PDB file of C-alpha atoms in Angstrom:
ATOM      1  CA  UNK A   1     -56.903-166.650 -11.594  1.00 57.00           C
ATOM      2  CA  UNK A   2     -59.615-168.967 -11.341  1.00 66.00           C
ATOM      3  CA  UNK A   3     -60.052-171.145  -7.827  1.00 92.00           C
ATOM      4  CA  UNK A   4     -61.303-170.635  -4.513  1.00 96.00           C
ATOM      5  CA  UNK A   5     -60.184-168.343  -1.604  1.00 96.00           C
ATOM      6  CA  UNK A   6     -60.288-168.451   2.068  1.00 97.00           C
ATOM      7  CA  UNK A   7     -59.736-165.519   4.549  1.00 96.00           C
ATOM      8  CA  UNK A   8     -58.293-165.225   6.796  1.00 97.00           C
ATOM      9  CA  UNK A   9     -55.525-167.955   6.557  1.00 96.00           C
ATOM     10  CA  UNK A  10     -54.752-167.384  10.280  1.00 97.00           C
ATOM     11  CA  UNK A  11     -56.243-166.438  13.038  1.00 97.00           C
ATOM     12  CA  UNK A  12     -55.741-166.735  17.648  1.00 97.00           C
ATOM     13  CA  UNK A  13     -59.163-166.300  18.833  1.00 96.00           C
ATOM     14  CA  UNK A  14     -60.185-165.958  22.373  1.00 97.00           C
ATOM     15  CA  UNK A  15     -62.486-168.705  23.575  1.00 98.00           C
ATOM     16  CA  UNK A  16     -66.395-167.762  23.811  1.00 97.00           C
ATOM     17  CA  UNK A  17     -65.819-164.979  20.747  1.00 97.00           C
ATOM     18  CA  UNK A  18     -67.686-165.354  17.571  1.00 97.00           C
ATOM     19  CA  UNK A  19     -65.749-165.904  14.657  1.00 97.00           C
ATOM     20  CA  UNK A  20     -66.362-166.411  10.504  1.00 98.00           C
ATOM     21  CA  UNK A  21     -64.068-168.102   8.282  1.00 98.00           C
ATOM     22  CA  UNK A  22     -64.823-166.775   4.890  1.00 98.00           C
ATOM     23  CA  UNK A  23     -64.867-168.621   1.610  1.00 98.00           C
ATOM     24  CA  UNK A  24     -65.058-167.707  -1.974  1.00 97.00           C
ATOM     25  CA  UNK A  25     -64.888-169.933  -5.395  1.00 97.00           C
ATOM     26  CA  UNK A  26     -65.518-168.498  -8.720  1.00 95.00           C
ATOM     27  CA  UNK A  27     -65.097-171.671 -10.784  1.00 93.00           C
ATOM     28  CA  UNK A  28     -69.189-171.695 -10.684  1.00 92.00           C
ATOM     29  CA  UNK A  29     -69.292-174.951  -8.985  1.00 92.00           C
ATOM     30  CA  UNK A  30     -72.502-176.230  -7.326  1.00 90.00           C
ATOM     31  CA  UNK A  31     -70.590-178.184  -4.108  1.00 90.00           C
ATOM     32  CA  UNK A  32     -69.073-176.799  -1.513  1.00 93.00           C
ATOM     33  CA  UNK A  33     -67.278-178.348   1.580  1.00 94.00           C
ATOM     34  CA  UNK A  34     -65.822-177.054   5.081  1.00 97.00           C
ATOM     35  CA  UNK A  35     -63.506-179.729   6.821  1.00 97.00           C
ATOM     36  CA  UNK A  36     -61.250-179.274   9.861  1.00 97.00           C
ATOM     37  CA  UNK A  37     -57.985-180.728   9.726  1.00 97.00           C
ATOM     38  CA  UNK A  38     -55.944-182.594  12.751  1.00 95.00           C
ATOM     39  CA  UNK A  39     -53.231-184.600  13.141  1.00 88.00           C
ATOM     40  CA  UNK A  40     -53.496-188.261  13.262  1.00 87.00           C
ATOM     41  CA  UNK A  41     -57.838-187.801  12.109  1.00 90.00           C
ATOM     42  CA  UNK A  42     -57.539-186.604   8.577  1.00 91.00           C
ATOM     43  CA  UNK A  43     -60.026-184.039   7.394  1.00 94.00           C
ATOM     44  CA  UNK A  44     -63.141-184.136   8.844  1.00 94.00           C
ATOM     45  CA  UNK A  45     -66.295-182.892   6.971  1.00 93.00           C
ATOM     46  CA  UNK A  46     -68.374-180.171   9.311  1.00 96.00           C
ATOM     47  CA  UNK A  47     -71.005-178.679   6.781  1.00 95.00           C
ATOM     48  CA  UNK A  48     -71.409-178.954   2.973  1.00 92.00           C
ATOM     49  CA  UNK A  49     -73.423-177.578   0.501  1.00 92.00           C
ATOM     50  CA  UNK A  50     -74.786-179.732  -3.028  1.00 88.00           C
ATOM     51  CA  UNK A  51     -76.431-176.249  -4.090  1.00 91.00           C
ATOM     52  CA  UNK A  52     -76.669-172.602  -3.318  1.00 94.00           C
ATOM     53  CA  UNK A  53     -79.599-172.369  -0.899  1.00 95.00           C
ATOM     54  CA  UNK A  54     -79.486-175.613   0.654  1.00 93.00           C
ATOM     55  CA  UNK A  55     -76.762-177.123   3.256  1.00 95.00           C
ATOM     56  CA  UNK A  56     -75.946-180.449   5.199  1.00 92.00           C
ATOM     57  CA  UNK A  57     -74.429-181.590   8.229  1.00 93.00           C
ATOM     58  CA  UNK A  58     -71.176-183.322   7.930  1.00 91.00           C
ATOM     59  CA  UNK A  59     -69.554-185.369  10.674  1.00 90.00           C
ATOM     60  CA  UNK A  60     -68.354-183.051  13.376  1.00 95.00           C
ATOM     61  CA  UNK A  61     -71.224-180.436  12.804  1.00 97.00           C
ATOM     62  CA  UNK A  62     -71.673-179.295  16.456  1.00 97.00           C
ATOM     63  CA  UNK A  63     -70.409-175.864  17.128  1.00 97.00           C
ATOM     64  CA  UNK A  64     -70.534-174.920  13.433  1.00 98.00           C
ATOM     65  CA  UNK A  65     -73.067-172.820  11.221  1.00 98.00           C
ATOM     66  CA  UNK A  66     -72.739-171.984   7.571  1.00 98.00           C
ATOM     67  CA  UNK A  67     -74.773-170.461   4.974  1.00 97.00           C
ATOM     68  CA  UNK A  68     -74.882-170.900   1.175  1.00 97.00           C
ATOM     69  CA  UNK A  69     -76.849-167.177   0.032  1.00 97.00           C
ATOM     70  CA  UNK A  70     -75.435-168.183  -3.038  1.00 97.00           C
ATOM     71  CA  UNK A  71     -73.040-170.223  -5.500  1.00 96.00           C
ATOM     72  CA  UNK A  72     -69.706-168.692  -4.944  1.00 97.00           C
ATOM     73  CA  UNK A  73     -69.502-168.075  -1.161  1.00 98.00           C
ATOM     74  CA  UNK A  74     -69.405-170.349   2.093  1.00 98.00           C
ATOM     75  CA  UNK A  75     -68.997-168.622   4.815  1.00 98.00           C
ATOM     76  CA  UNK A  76     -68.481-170.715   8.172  1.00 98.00           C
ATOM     77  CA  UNK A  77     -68.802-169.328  11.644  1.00 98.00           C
ATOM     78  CA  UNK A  78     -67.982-170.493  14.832  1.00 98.00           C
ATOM     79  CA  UNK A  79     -70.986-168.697  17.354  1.00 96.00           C
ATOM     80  CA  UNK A  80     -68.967-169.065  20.745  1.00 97.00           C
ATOM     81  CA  UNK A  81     -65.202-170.719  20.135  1.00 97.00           C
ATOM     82  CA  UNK A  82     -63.566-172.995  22.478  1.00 98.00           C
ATOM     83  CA  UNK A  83     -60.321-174.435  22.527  1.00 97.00           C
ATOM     84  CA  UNK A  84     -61.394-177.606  20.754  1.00 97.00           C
ATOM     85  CA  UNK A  85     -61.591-175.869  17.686  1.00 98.00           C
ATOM     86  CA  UNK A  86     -58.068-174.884  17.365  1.00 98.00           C
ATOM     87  CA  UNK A  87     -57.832-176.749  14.029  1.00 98.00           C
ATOM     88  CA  UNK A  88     -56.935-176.101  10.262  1.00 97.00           C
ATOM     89  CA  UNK A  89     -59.776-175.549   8.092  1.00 98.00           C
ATOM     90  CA  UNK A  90     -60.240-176.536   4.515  1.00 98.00           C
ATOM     91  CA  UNK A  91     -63.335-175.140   2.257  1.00 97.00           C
ATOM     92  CA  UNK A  92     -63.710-176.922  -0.889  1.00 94.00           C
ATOM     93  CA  UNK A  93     -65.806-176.907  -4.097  1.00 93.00           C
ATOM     94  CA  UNK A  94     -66.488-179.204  -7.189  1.00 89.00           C
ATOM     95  CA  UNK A  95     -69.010-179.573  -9.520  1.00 86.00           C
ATOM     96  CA  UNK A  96     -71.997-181.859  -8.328  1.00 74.00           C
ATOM     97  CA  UNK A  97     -71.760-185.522  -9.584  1.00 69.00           C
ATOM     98  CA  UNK A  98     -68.542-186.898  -8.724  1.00 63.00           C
ATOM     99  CA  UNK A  99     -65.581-184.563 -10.074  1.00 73.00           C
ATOM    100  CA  UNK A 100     -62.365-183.836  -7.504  1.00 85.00           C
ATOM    101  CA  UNK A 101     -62.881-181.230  -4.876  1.00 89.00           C
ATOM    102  CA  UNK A 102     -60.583-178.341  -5.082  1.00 92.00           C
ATOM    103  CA  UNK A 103     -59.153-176.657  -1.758  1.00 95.00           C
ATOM    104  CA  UNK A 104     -58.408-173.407  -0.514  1.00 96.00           C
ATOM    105  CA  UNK A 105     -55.429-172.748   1.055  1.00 95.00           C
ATOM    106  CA  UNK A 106     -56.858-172.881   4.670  1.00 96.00           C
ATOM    107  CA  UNK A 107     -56.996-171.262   7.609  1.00 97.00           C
ATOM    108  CA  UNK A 108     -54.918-171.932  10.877  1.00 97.00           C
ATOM    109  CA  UNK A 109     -57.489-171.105  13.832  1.00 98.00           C
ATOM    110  CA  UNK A 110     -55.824-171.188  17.462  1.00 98.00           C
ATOM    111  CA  UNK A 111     -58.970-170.776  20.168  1.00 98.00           C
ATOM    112  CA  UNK A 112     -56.614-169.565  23.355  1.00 97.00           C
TER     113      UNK A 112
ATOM    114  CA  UNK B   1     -71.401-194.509   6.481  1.00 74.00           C
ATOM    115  CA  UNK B   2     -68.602-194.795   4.703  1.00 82.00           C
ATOM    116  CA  UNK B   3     -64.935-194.947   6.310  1.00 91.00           C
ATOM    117  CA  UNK B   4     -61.643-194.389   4.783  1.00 95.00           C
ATOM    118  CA  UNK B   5     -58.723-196.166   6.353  1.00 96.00           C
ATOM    119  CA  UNK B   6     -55.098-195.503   6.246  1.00 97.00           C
ATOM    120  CA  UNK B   7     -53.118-198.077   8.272  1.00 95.00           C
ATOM    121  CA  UNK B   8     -50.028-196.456   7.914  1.00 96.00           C
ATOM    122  CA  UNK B   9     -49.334-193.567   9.928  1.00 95.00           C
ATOM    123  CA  UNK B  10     -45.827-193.077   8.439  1.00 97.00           C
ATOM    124  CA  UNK B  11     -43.723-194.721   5.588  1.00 97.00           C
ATOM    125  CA  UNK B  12     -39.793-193.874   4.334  1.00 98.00           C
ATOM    126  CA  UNK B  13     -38.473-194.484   1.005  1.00 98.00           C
ATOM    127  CA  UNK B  14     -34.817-194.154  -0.607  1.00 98.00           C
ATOM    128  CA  UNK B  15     -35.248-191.820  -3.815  1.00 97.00           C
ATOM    129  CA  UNK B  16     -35.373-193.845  -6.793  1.00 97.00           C
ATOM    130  CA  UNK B  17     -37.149-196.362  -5.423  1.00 98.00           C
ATOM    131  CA  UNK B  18     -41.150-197.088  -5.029  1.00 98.00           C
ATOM    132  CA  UNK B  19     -43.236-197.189  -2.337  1.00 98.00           C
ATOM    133  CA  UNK B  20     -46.583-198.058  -1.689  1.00 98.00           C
ATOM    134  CA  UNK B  21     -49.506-196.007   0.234  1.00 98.00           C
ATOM    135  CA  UNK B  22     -52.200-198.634   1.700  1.00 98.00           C
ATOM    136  CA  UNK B  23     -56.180-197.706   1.608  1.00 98.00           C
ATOM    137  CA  UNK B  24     -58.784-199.460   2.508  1.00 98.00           C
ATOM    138  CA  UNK B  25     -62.626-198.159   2.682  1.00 97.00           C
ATOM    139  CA  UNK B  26     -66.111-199.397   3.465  1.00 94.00           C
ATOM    140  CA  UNK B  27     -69.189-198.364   1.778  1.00 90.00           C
ATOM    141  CA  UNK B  28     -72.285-200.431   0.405  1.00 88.00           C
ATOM    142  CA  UNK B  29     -72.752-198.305  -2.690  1.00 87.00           C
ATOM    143  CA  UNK B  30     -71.659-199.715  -6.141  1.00 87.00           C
ATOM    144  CA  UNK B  31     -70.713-196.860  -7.962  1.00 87.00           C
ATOM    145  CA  UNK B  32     -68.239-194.287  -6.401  1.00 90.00           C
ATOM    146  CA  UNK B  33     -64.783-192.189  -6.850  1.00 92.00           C
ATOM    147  CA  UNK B  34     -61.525-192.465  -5.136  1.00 95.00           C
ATOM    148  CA  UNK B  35     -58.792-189.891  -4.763  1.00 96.00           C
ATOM    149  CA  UNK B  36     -55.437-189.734  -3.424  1.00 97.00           C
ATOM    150  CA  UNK B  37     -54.333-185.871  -2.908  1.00 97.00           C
ATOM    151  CA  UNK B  38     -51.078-184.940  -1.618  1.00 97.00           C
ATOM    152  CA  UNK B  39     -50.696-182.187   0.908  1.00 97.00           C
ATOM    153  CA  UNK B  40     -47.415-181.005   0.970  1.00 96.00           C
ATOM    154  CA  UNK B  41     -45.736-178.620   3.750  1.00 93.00           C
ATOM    155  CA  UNK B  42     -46.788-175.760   1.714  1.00 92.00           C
ATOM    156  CA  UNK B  43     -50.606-177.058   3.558  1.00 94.00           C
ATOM    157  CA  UNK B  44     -51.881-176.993  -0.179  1.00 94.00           C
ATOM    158  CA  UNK B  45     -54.095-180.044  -1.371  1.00 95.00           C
ATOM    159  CA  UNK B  46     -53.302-181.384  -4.273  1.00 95.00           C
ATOM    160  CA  UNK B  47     -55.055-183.873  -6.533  1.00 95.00           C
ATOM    161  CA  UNK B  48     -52.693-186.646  -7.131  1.00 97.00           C
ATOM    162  CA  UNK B  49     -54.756-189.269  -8.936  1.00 96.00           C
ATOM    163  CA  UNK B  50     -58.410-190.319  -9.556  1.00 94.00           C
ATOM    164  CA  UNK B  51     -60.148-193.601 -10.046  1.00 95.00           C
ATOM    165  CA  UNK B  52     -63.842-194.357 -10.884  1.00 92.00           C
ATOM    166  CA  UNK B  53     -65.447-197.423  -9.284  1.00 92.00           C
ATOM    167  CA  UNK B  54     -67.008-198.386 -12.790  1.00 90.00           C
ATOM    168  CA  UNK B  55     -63.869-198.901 -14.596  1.00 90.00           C
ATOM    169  CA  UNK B  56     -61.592-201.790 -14.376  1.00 87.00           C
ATOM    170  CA  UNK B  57     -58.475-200.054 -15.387  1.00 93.00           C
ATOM    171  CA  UNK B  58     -56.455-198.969 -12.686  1.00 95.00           C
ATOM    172  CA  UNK B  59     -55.854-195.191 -13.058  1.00 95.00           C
ATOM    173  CA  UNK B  60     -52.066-193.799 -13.509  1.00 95.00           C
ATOM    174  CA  UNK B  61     -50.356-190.540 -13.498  1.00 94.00           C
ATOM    175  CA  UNK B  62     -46.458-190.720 -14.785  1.00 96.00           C
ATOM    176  CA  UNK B  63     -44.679-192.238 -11.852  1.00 97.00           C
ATOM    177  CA  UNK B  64     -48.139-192.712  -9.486  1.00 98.00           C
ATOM    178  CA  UNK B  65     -50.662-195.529 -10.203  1.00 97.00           C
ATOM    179  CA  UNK B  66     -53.381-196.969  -8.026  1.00 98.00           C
ATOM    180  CA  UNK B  67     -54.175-200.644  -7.454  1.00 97.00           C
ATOM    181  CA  UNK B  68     -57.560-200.768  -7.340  1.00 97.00           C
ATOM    182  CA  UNK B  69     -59.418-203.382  -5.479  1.00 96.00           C
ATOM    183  CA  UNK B  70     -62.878-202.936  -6.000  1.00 95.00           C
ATOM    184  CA  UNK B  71     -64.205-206.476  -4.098  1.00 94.00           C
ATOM    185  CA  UNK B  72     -61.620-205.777  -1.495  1.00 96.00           C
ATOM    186  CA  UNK B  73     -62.827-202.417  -1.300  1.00 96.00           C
ATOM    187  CA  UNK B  74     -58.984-201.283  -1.628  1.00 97.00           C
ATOM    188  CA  UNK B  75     -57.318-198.642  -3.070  1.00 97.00           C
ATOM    189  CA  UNK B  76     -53.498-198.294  -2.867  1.00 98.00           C
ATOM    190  CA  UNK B  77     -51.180-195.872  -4.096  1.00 98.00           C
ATOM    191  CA  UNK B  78     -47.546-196.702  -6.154  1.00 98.00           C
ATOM    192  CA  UNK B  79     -45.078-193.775  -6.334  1.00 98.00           C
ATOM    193  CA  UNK B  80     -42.387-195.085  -8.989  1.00 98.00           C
ATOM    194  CA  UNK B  81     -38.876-193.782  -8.652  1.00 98.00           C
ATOM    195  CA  UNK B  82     -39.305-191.439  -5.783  1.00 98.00           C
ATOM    196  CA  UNK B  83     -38.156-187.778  -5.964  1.00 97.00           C
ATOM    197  CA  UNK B  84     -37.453-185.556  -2.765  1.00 97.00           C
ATOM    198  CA  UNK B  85     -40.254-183.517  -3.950  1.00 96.00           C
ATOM    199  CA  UNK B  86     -43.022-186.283  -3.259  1.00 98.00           C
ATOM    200  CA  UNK B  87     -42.378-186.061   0.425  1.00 97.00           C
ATOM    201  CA  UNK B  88     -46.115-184.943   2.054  1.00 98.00           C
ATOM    202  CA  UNK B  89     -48.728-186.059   3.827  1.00 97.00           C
ATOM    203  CA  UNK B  90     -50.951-188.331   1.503  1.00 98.00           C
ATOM    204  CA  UNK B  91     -54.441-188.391   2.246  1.00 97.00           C
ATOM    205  CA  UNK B  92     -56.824-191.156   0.264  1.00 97.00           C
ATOM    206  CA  UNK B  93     -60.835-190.149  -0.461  1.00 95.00           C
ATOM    207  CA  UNK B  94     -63.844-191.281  -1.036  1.00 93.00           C
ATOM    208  CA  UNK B  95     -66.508-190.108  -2.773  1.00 91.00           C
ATOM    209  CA  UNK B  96     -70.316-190.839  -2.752  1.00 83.00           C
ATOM    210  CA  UNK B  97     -72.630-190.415  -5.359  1.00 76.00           C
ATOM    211  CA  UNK B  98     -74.467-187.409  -6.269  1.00 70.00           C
ATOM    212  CA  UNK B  99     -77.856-189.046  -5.180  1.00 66.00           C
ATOM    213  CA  UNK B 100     -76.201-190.302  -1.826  1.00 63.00           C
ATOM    214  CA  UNK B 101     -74.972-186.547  -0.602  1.00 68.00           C
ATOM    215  CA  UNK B 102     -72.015-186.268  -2.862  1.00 75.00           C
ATOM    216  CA  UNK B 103     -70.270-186.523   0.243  1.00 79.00           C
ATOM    217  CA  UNK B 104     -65.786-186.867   0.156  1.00 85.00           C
ATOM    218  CA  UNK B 105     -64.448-188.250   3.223  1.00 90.00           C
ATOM    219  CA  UNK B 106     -61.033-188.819   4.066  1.00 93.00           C
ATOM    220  CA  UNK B 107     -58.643-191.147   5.674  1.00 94.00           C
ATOM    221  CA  UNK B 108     -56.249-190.364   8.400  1.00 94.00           C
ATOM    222  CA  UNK B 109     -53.036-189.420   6.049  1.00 96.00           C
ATOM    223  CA  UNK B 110     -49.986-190.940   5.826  1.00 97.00           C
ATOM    224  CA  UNK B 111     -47.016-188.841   6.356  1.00 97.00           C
ATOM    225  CA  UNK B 112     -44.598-190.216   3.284  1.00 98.00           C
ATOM    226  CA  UNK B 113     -40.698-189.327   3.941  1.00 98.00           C
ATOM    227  CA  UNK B 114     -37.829-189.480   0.944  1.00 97.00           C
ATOM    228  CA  UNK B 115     -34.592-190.157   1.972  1.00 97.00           C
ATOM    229  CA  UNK B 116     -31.181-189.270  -0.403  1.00 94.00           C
TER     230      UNK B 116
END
């Protein structure tokens, strides 16, 4: 079934570990999105991606790194977690020019 | 940059009847998208209904339509005769153009509650 995958969809993390929230879509499409989701602030956009090879800071970048190697994955990794980060996270792709994004099914993250 | 801005943090309707989901964004570009998505407790995001900035028809869905504002740079949401399954958080969206990052930011939700 066509769509786009996240692993894994939870995780308790000790603060100051390293950790990678993994992302796979094989509907082909050229964007893809990470957003962290809290109450009462929406989703928030960390890092995207318009094409394999190239990536952009969102608007709560700091603490985050991601990598587009190529179109289907997205990995995002958090180099040294802290309790802030305890958040849901979204990755999302859509094809380039303006269609809807479509969501995984996210990933609960609790930094302890 | 552009904001998206929900103004209601919570809203109840009876089933049966219709409600209304308030939006409100900024931007400076003339040519954009607009999405409400509905994320029910399952956590899943689902597309509820889309609206280009270019047309002048306001978008519908069978019971959901959107009246879209486009000088008022508003975008609300009608759900006609409520069901028990609409209850969710409803998020509204914006979406840049390709040429201006292609970007999709979000408001702040509004958690939408059906009463029988």
């Amino acid at each position: 079934i066509a769509g786009i995958t996240q692993a894994p969809t939870s995780q308790i993390l000790a603060a100051g570990r390293r950790m990678t929230l993994r992302c796979t879509q094989d509907m082909r499409h050229n964007a893809m999105y990470w957003y962290r989701q809290d109450l009462g602030l929406g989703l928030r956009l960390i890092h995207y991606s318009n094409t394999a090879g190239t990536t952009g800071k969102g608007e709560v970048p700091d603490g985050y790194s991601v990598s587009r190697a190529n179109t289907d994955d997205f990995p995002l990794t958090l180099a040294s977690a802290v309790p802030s980060q305890t958040s849901v996270y979204f990755c999302a792709s859509s094809v380039s020019g303006g269609a809807e994004a479509f969501f995984g099914q996210g990933t609960r993250l609790t930094v302890v | 940059a552009q904001t998206v801005t929900q103004s209601q943090p919570e809203m109840s309707v009876q089933e049966a009847e219709t409600v209304t989901l308030s939006c409100t964004y900024d931007t400076s570009e003339s040519d954009y998208y607009l999405f409400w998505y509905k994320q029910p407790p399952s956590r899943q995001m689902i597309l509820v209904i889309r609206q280009e900035a270019y047309k002048q028809q306001n978008a519908t869905e069978n019971r959901f339509s959107v009246n879209f504002q486009k000088a008022a740079k508003s975008f609300s949401l009608k759900i006609s005769d409520s069901q028990l399954g609409d209850a969710a958080m409803y998020f509204c969206a914006y979406r840049s153009p390709y040429r201006y990052g292609n970007k999709l930011v979000f408001g702040a939700g509004t958690i939408l509650r059906v009463k029988s």
